[in-house]
Amino acid sequence: MKFGIRYCNTGRYVDPSRAVELVQAAEATGFESAWTVEHTVIPHGYQSAYPYTTDGRLPGGEGDFVLPDPQIWMAWVASHTTRIKLATGILILPQHNPVICAKQVATLDYMSKGRVILGIGVGWLREEFDALGVPFAERGARTEEYIGALRALWTMDRPTFEGRFVRFKDAYMRPKPANGTVPIVIGGHSRAAAQRAGRMADGFFPARGASPELLALVRGAAEKAGRDPASIEITASMPDDPALLPVMAAAGVSRVLVPVTGVAGLRRAATGVEGV
């Protein structure tokens, strides 16, 4: 089982020197990956319900919620590390122009020598979509089409793509990702997210825990799409009780993410999961 750290571009780690300290410590203690989160803006007084808290509000408030752009944050720490993978968990894909996103991700992956994992989601904050001038409706369909566009730009010599939301023809894009493409992980806890991961993603990160029901949906969707269910990597959050890790591994979870708690806490976490 692999271990990563999450929420890396939040809290004290918005500070550039502490960000480097965090990821260097994670790399030194054997963590496989560092995961970031994204919100471009948080409109004051938003009415959309955040799906991961009981009160429907983002932790940390609105105006005091400091959150660097994940890809720029990742580029900063990539220049100070050599091995640890750098991941978005998640990037809100339908809010991005897919052609620009493909270029940015490919460039970061190329410059970091193949260390990028692109975790994506459809988003939940309608007011943020409005502020960005991006339609909130059909964001799931837009996300699926954007995945195809990203992969075309990364893998084709002369990328061509024709869809409802994006189209291009013979559009050279260089550099390509270091390993020919970038792994795409679907984040989310809904049935739609699980099925989307099964149909088209390289991995699934269920934000509320890797329940048997969600994992069955992933595998069923993969089989229906003619894919090998075992090829879809399952990422989950660190359980409160580390004794559950072998159970999670037996269920198919291959990566566990530990919330950052400071470098000292990070080292203790690394010690606590050794040998699992």
Short mmCIF file of C-alpha atoms in Angstrom, two decimals:
data_model
loop_
_atom_site.label_atom_id
_atom_site.label_comp_id
_atom_site.label_asym_id
_atom_site.label_seq_id
_atom_site.Cartn_x
_atom_site.Cartn_y
_atom_site.Cartn_z
CA MET A 1 0.00 0.00 0.00
CA LYS A 2 1.20 3.50 -0.87
CA PHE A 3 0.78 6.56 1.35
CA GLY A 4 0.34 10.18 0.41
CA ILE A 5 -0.38 13.46 2.19
CA ARG A 6 -3.41 15.63 1.40
CA TYR A 7 -4.63 19.23 1.83
CA CYS A 8 -1.04 20.23 1.15
CA ASN A 9 -1.72 23.75 -0.17
CA THR A 10 -3.77 24.77 2.87
CA GLY A 11 -3.18 26.13 6.36
CA ARG A 12 0.41 26.88 7.28
CA TYR A 13 1.59 25.36 3.99
CA VAL A 14 0.40 28.30 1.93
CA ASP A 15 3.71 29.81 3.07
CA PRO A 16 6.37 29.04 0.40
CA SER A 17 9.11 27.92 2.80
CA ARG A 18 6.75 25.74 4.83
CA ALA A 19 5.36 24.21 1.65
CA VAL A 20 8.86 23.13 0.66
CA GLU A 21 9.58 21.87 4.19
CA LEU A 22 6.41 19.80 4.16
CA VAL A 23 6.96 18.07 0.83
CA GLN A 24 10.67 17.53 1.40
CA ALA A 25 9.83 15.89 4.76
CA ALA A 26 7.21 13.72 3.06
CA GLU A 27 9.69 12.69 0.39
CA ALA A 28 12.37 11.91 2.98
CA THR A 29 10.02 9.76 5.07
CA GLY A 30 8.84 7.71 2.09
CA PHE A 31 5.45 9.16 1.23
CA GLU A 32 4.56 8.47 -2.39
CA SER A 33 2.54 11.59 -3.22
CA ALA A 34 1.38 15.05 -2.09
CA TRP A 35 -2.21 16.11 -2.90
CA THR A 36 -3.60 19.63 -3.30
CA VAL A 37 -7.11 21.10 -3.47
CA GLU A 38 -8.68 23.87 -5.56
CA HIS A 39 -11.06 26.80 -5.38
CA THR A 40 -10.38 29.83 -7.55
CA VAL A 41 -12.83 32.11 -5.72
CA ILE A 42 -15.32 31.65 -2.90
CA PRO A 43 -18.18 34.12 -3.36
CA HIS A 44 -19.39 35.72 -0.14
CA GLY A 45 -22.69 34.37 1.16
CA TYR A 46 -22.76 31.36 -1.18
CA GLN A 47 -25.88 29.20 -0.90
CA SER A 48 -24.54 25.98 -2.43
CA ALA A 49 -24.11 23.23 0.15
CA TYR A 50 -20.59 21.92 0.69
CA PRO A 51 -21.12 18.14 0.66
CA TYR A 52 -18.51 17.14 3.25
CA THR A 53 -19.64 19.00 6.40
CA THR A 54 -22.87 18.79 8.37
CA ASP A 55 -23.56 22.54 8.08
CA GLY A 56 -22.88 22.69 4.35
CA ARG A 57 -20.11 25.29 4.77
CA LEU A 58 -16.46 25.11 3.81
CA PRO A 59 -14.07 24.73 6.75
CA GLY A 60 -12.10 27.91 7.36
CA GLY A 61 -14.74 30.47 6.45
CA GLU A 62 -14.88 32.58 3.30
CA GLY A 63 -12.65 35.65 3.32
CA ASP A 64 -9.98 34.02 5.49
CA PHE A 65 -9.71 30.90 3.34
CA VAL A 66 -6.24 31.20 1.74
CA LEU A 67 -5.77 28.65 -1.03
CA PRO A 68 -2.96 28.93 -3.61
CA ASP A 69 -3.58 27.70 -7.12
CA PRO A 70 -2.75 23.99 -6.96
CA GLN A 71 -0.68 23.74 -10.12
CA ILE A 72 1.45 26.76 -9.31
CA TRP A 73 1.92 25.48 -5.75
CA MET A 74 2.90 22.08 -7.15
CA ALA A 75 5.38 23.66 -9.58
CA TRP A 76 7.01 25.48 -6.66
CA VAL A 77 7.52 22.35 -4.56
CA ALA A 78 8.46 20.27 -7.62
CA SER A 79 11.53 22.46 -8.05
CA HIS A 80 12.63 21.55 -4.51
CA THR A 81 12.02 17.77 -4.66
CA THR A 82 13.03 14.89 -6.91
CA ARG A 83 10.83 11.81 -6.35
CA ILE A 84 7.50 12.48 -4.68
CA LYS A 85 4.48 12.57 -6.98
CA LEU A 86 2.37 15.73 -7.08
CA ALA A 87 -1.39 15.44 -7.37
CA THR A 88 -4.54 17.52 -7.47
CA GLY A 89 -7.21 16.15 -5.22
CA ILE A 90 -9.13 17.64 -6.84
CA LEU A 91 -8.90 20.13 -9.71
CA ILE A 92 -12.38 21.29 -10.79
CA LEU A 93 -12.00 20.34 -14.43
CA PRO A 94 -15.16 21.89 -15.97
CA GLN A 95 -14.01 25.31 -14.71
CA HIS A 96 -10.89 25.10 -16.90
CA ASN A 97 -10.33 25.55 -20.61
CA PRO A 98 -9.25 21.98 -21.44
CA VAL A 99 -6.68 22.99 -24.04
CA ILE A 100 -4.93 25.37 -21.63
CA CYS A 101 -5.26 22.83 -18.82
CA ALA A 102 -3.69 20.10 -20.97
CA LYS A 103 -0.75 22.39 -21.74
CA GLN A 104 -0.23 23.37 -18.11
CA VAL A 105 -0.44 19.81 -16.79
CA ALA A 106 1.82 18.43 -19.53
CA THR A 107 4.39 21.16 -18.90
CA LEU A 108 4.44 20.50 -15.15
CA ASP A 109 4.71 16.76 -15.74
CA TYR A 110 7.51 17.24 -18.27
CA MET A 111 9.45 19.62 -16.02
CA SER A 112 9.02 17.37 -12.96
CA LYS A 113 10.02 14.25 -14.92
CA GLY A 114 6.66 12.48 -14.86
CA ARG A 115 5.50 13.13 -11.30
CA VAL A 116 1.99 14.55 -11.88
CA ILE A 117 -1.32 12.85 -11.05
CA LEU A 118 -4.39 14.77 -12.19
CA GLY A 119 -7.26 14.26 -9.76
CA ILE A 120 -10.42 15.90 -11.05
CA GLY A 121 -14.00 16.55 -9.99
CA VAL A 122 -17.11 18.24 -11.33
CA GLY A 123 -17.44 20.83 -8.56
CA TRP A 124 -20.32 21.80 -6.25
CA LEU A 125 -20.10 25.60 -5.75
CA ARG A 126 -22.51 27.09 -8.31
CA GLU A 127 -21.58 30.63 -7.31
CA GLU A 128 -17.93 29.97 -8.18
CA PHE A 129 -18.94 28.75 -11.64
CA ASP A 130 -21.00 31.94 -12.07
CA ALA A 131 -18.04 34.12 -11.08
CA LEU A 132 -15.86 32.34 -13.63
CA GLY A 133 -18.47 32.60 -16.38
CA VAL A 134 -18.69 28.80 -16.71
CA PRO A 135 -22.05 27.00 -17.02
CA PHE A 136 -22.90 24.94 -13.92
CA ALA A 137 -25.39 22.76 -15.80
CA GLU A 138 -24.04 19.69 -17.60
CA ARG A 139 -20.74 19.97 -15.77
CA GLY A 140 -20.59 16.17 -15.60
CA ALA A 141 -20.92 15.83 -19.38
CA ARG A 142 -18.43 18.66 -19.85
CA THR A 143 -15.96 16.91 -17.53
CA GLU A 144 -16.17 13.64 -19.46
CA GLU A 145 -15.61 15.39 -22.77
CA TYR A 146 -12.69 17.36 -21.36
CA ILE A 147 -11.03 14.10 -20.27
CA GLY A 148 -11.08 12.96 -23.88
CA ALA A 149 -9.67 16.28 -25.06
CA LEU A 150 -6.85 16.18 -22.50
CA ARG A 151 -5.82 12.70 -23.53
CA ALA A 152 -5.95 13.60 -27.22
CA LEU A 153 -3.64 16.56 -26.63
CA TRP A 154 -1.25 14.51 -24.52
CA THR A 155 -1.02 11.40 -26.70
CA MET A 156 -1.64 12.39 -30.35
CA ASP A 157 1.14 13.73 -32.54
CA ARG A 158 -1.32 16.07 -34.29
CA PRO A 159 -4.22 16.21 -31.83
CA THR A 160 -7.72 16.38 -33.26
CA PHE A 161 -10.92 16.34 -31.23
CA GLU A 162 -14.56 17.08 -32.04
CA GLY A 163 -17.09 17.37 -29.22
CA ARG A 164 -20.03 19.41 -27.98
CA PHE A 165 -17.95 21.69 -25.80
CA VAL A 166 -14.45 21.61 -27.31
CA ARG A 167 -12.99 21.00 -30.74
CA PHE A 168 -9.61 21.37 -32.40
CA LYS A 169 -7.89 19.94 -35.48
CA ASP A 170 -4.20 19.15 -36.06
CA ALA A 171 -3.31 21.20 -32.99
CA TYR A 172 0.33 20.51 -32.19
CA MET A 173 1.02 20.67 -28.47
CA ARG A 174 4.49 20.38 -26.97
CA PRO A 175 5.90 19.32 -24.58
CA LYS A 176 4.14 16.02 -24.10
CA PRO A 177 3.94 14.45 -20.63
CA ALA A 178 7.15 12.69 -19.64
CA ASN A 179 5.56 9.22 -19.75
CA GLY A 180 3.28 9.85 -22.71
CA THR A 181 0.21 10.74 -20.64
CA VAL A 182 -0.84 11.76 -17.12
CA PRO A 183 -2.92 9.51 -14.83
CA ILE A 184 -6.44 10.87 -14.28
CA VAL A 185 -8.17 10.14 -10.98
CA ILE A 186 -11.88 10.85 -10.49
CA GLY A 187 -12.71 12.30 -7.07
CA GLY A 188 -16.14 12.28 -5.47
CA HIS A 189 -18.54 10.25 -3.38
CA SER A 190 -21.52 10.04 -5.76
CA ARG A 191 -22.69 7.11 -7.86
CA ALA A 192 -22.00 9.19 -10.97
CA ALA A 193 -18.38 9.78 -9.92
CA ALA A 194 -17.82 6.08 -9.24
CA GLN A 195 -19.29 5.05 -12.57
CA ARG A 196 -17.33 7.76 -14.40
CA ALA A 197 -14.14 6.45 -12.84
CA GLY A 198 -14.97 2.93 -13.94
CA ARG A 199 -15.69 3.98 -17.51
CA MET A 200 -12.79 6.30 -18.22
CA ALA A 201 -10.37 7.07 -15.39
CA ASP A 202 -7.10 5.61 -14.19
CA GLY A 203 -8.17 5.87 -10.57
CA PHE A 204 -10.94 6.71 -8.12
CA PHE A 205 -10.74 8.76 -4.92
CA PRO A 206 -14.03 8.52 -2.99
CA ALA A 207 -13.96 11.54 -0.71
CA ARG A 208 -16.20 9.99 1.97
CA GLY A 209 -14.54 6.61 2.18
CA ALA A 210 -14.12 3.64 -0.13
CA SER A 211 -17.41 1.93 0.66
CA PRO A 212 -18.08 -1.52 -0.85
CA GLU A 213 -21.06 -0.03 -2.72
CA LEU A 214 -18.98 2.63 -4.47
CA LEU A 215 -16.19 0.22 -5.32
CA ALA A 216 -18.72 -2.21 -6.79
CA LEU A 217 -20.03 0.61 -8.99
CA VAL A 218 -16.51 1.35 -10.21
CA ARG A 219 -15.86 -2.26 -11.06
CA GLY A 220 -19.25 -2.79 -12.67
CA ALA A 221 -18.86 0.28 -14.86
CA ALA A 222 -15.37 -0.81 -15.87
CA GLU A 223 -16.54 -4.27 -16.89
CA LYS A 224 -19.43 -2.80 -18.87
CA ALA A 225 -16.99 -0.53 -20.70
CA GLY A 226 -14.73 -3.46 -21.53
CA ARG A 227 -12.00 -2.39 -19.10
CA ASP A 228 -10.10 -4.37 -16.49
CA PRO A 229 -11.49 -3.28 -13.08
CA ALA A 230 -8.15 -4.12 -11.46
CA SER A 231 -6.46 -1.43 -13.57
CA ILE A 232 -8.34 1.35 -11.74
CA GLU A 233 -6.31 2.46 -8.73
CA ILE A 234 -8.32 3.16 -5.59
CA THR A 235 -7.24 5.99 -3.27
CA ALA A 236 -8.85 6.58 0.14
CA SER A 237 -8.44 8.77 3.19
CA MET A 238 -6.54 7.53 6.23
CA PRO A 239 -9.00 5.87 8.63
CA ASP A 240 -9.22 6.98 12.26
CA ASP A 241 -8.09 3.50 13.27
CA PRO A 242 -4.89 2.33 11.48
CA ALA A 243 -5.92 -1.25 12.25
CA LEU A 244 -8.41 -0.91 9.39
CA LEU A 245 -5.65 -0.50 6.80
CA PRO A 246 -5.31 -4.24 6.05
CA VAL A 247 -9.09 -4.43 5.59
CA MET A 248 -8.95 -1.53 3.14
CA ALA A 249 -6.07 -3.16 1.27
CA ALA A 250 -8.05 -6.38 0.97
CA ALA A 251 -10.97 -4.39 -0.46
CA GLY A 252 -8.73 -3.03 -3.22
CA VAL A 253 -7.47 0.28 -1.80
CA SER A 254 -3.87 0.77 -2.92
CA ARG A 255 -3.19 4.34 -1.76
CA VAL A 256 -4.10 6.04 1.53
CA LEU A 257 -3.86 9.80 2.09
CA VAL A 258 -2.92 11.30 5.46
CA PRO A 259 -4.07 14.88 6.24
CA VAL A 260 -1.13 17.18 6.88
CA THR A 261 -0.68 18.04 10.56
CA GLY A 262 2.73 19.74 10.56
CA VAL A 263 6.08 18.17 9.83
CA ALA A 264 6.39 16.56 13.28
CA GLY A 265 2.95 15.02 12.92
CA LEU A 266 3.85 13.90 9.42
CA ARG A 267 6.86 12.01 10.70
CA ARG A 268 4.75 10.35 13.42
CA ALA A 269 2.19 9.35 10.80
CA ALA A 270 4.92 7.82 8.65
CA THR A 271 6.20 5.82 11.61
CA GLY A 272 2.71 4.65 12.46
CA VAL A 273 2.02 3.17 9.02
CA GLU A 274 5.34 1.43 8.43
CA GLY A 275 5.05 -2.23 7.58
CA VAL A 276 1.36 -2.12 6.63
#
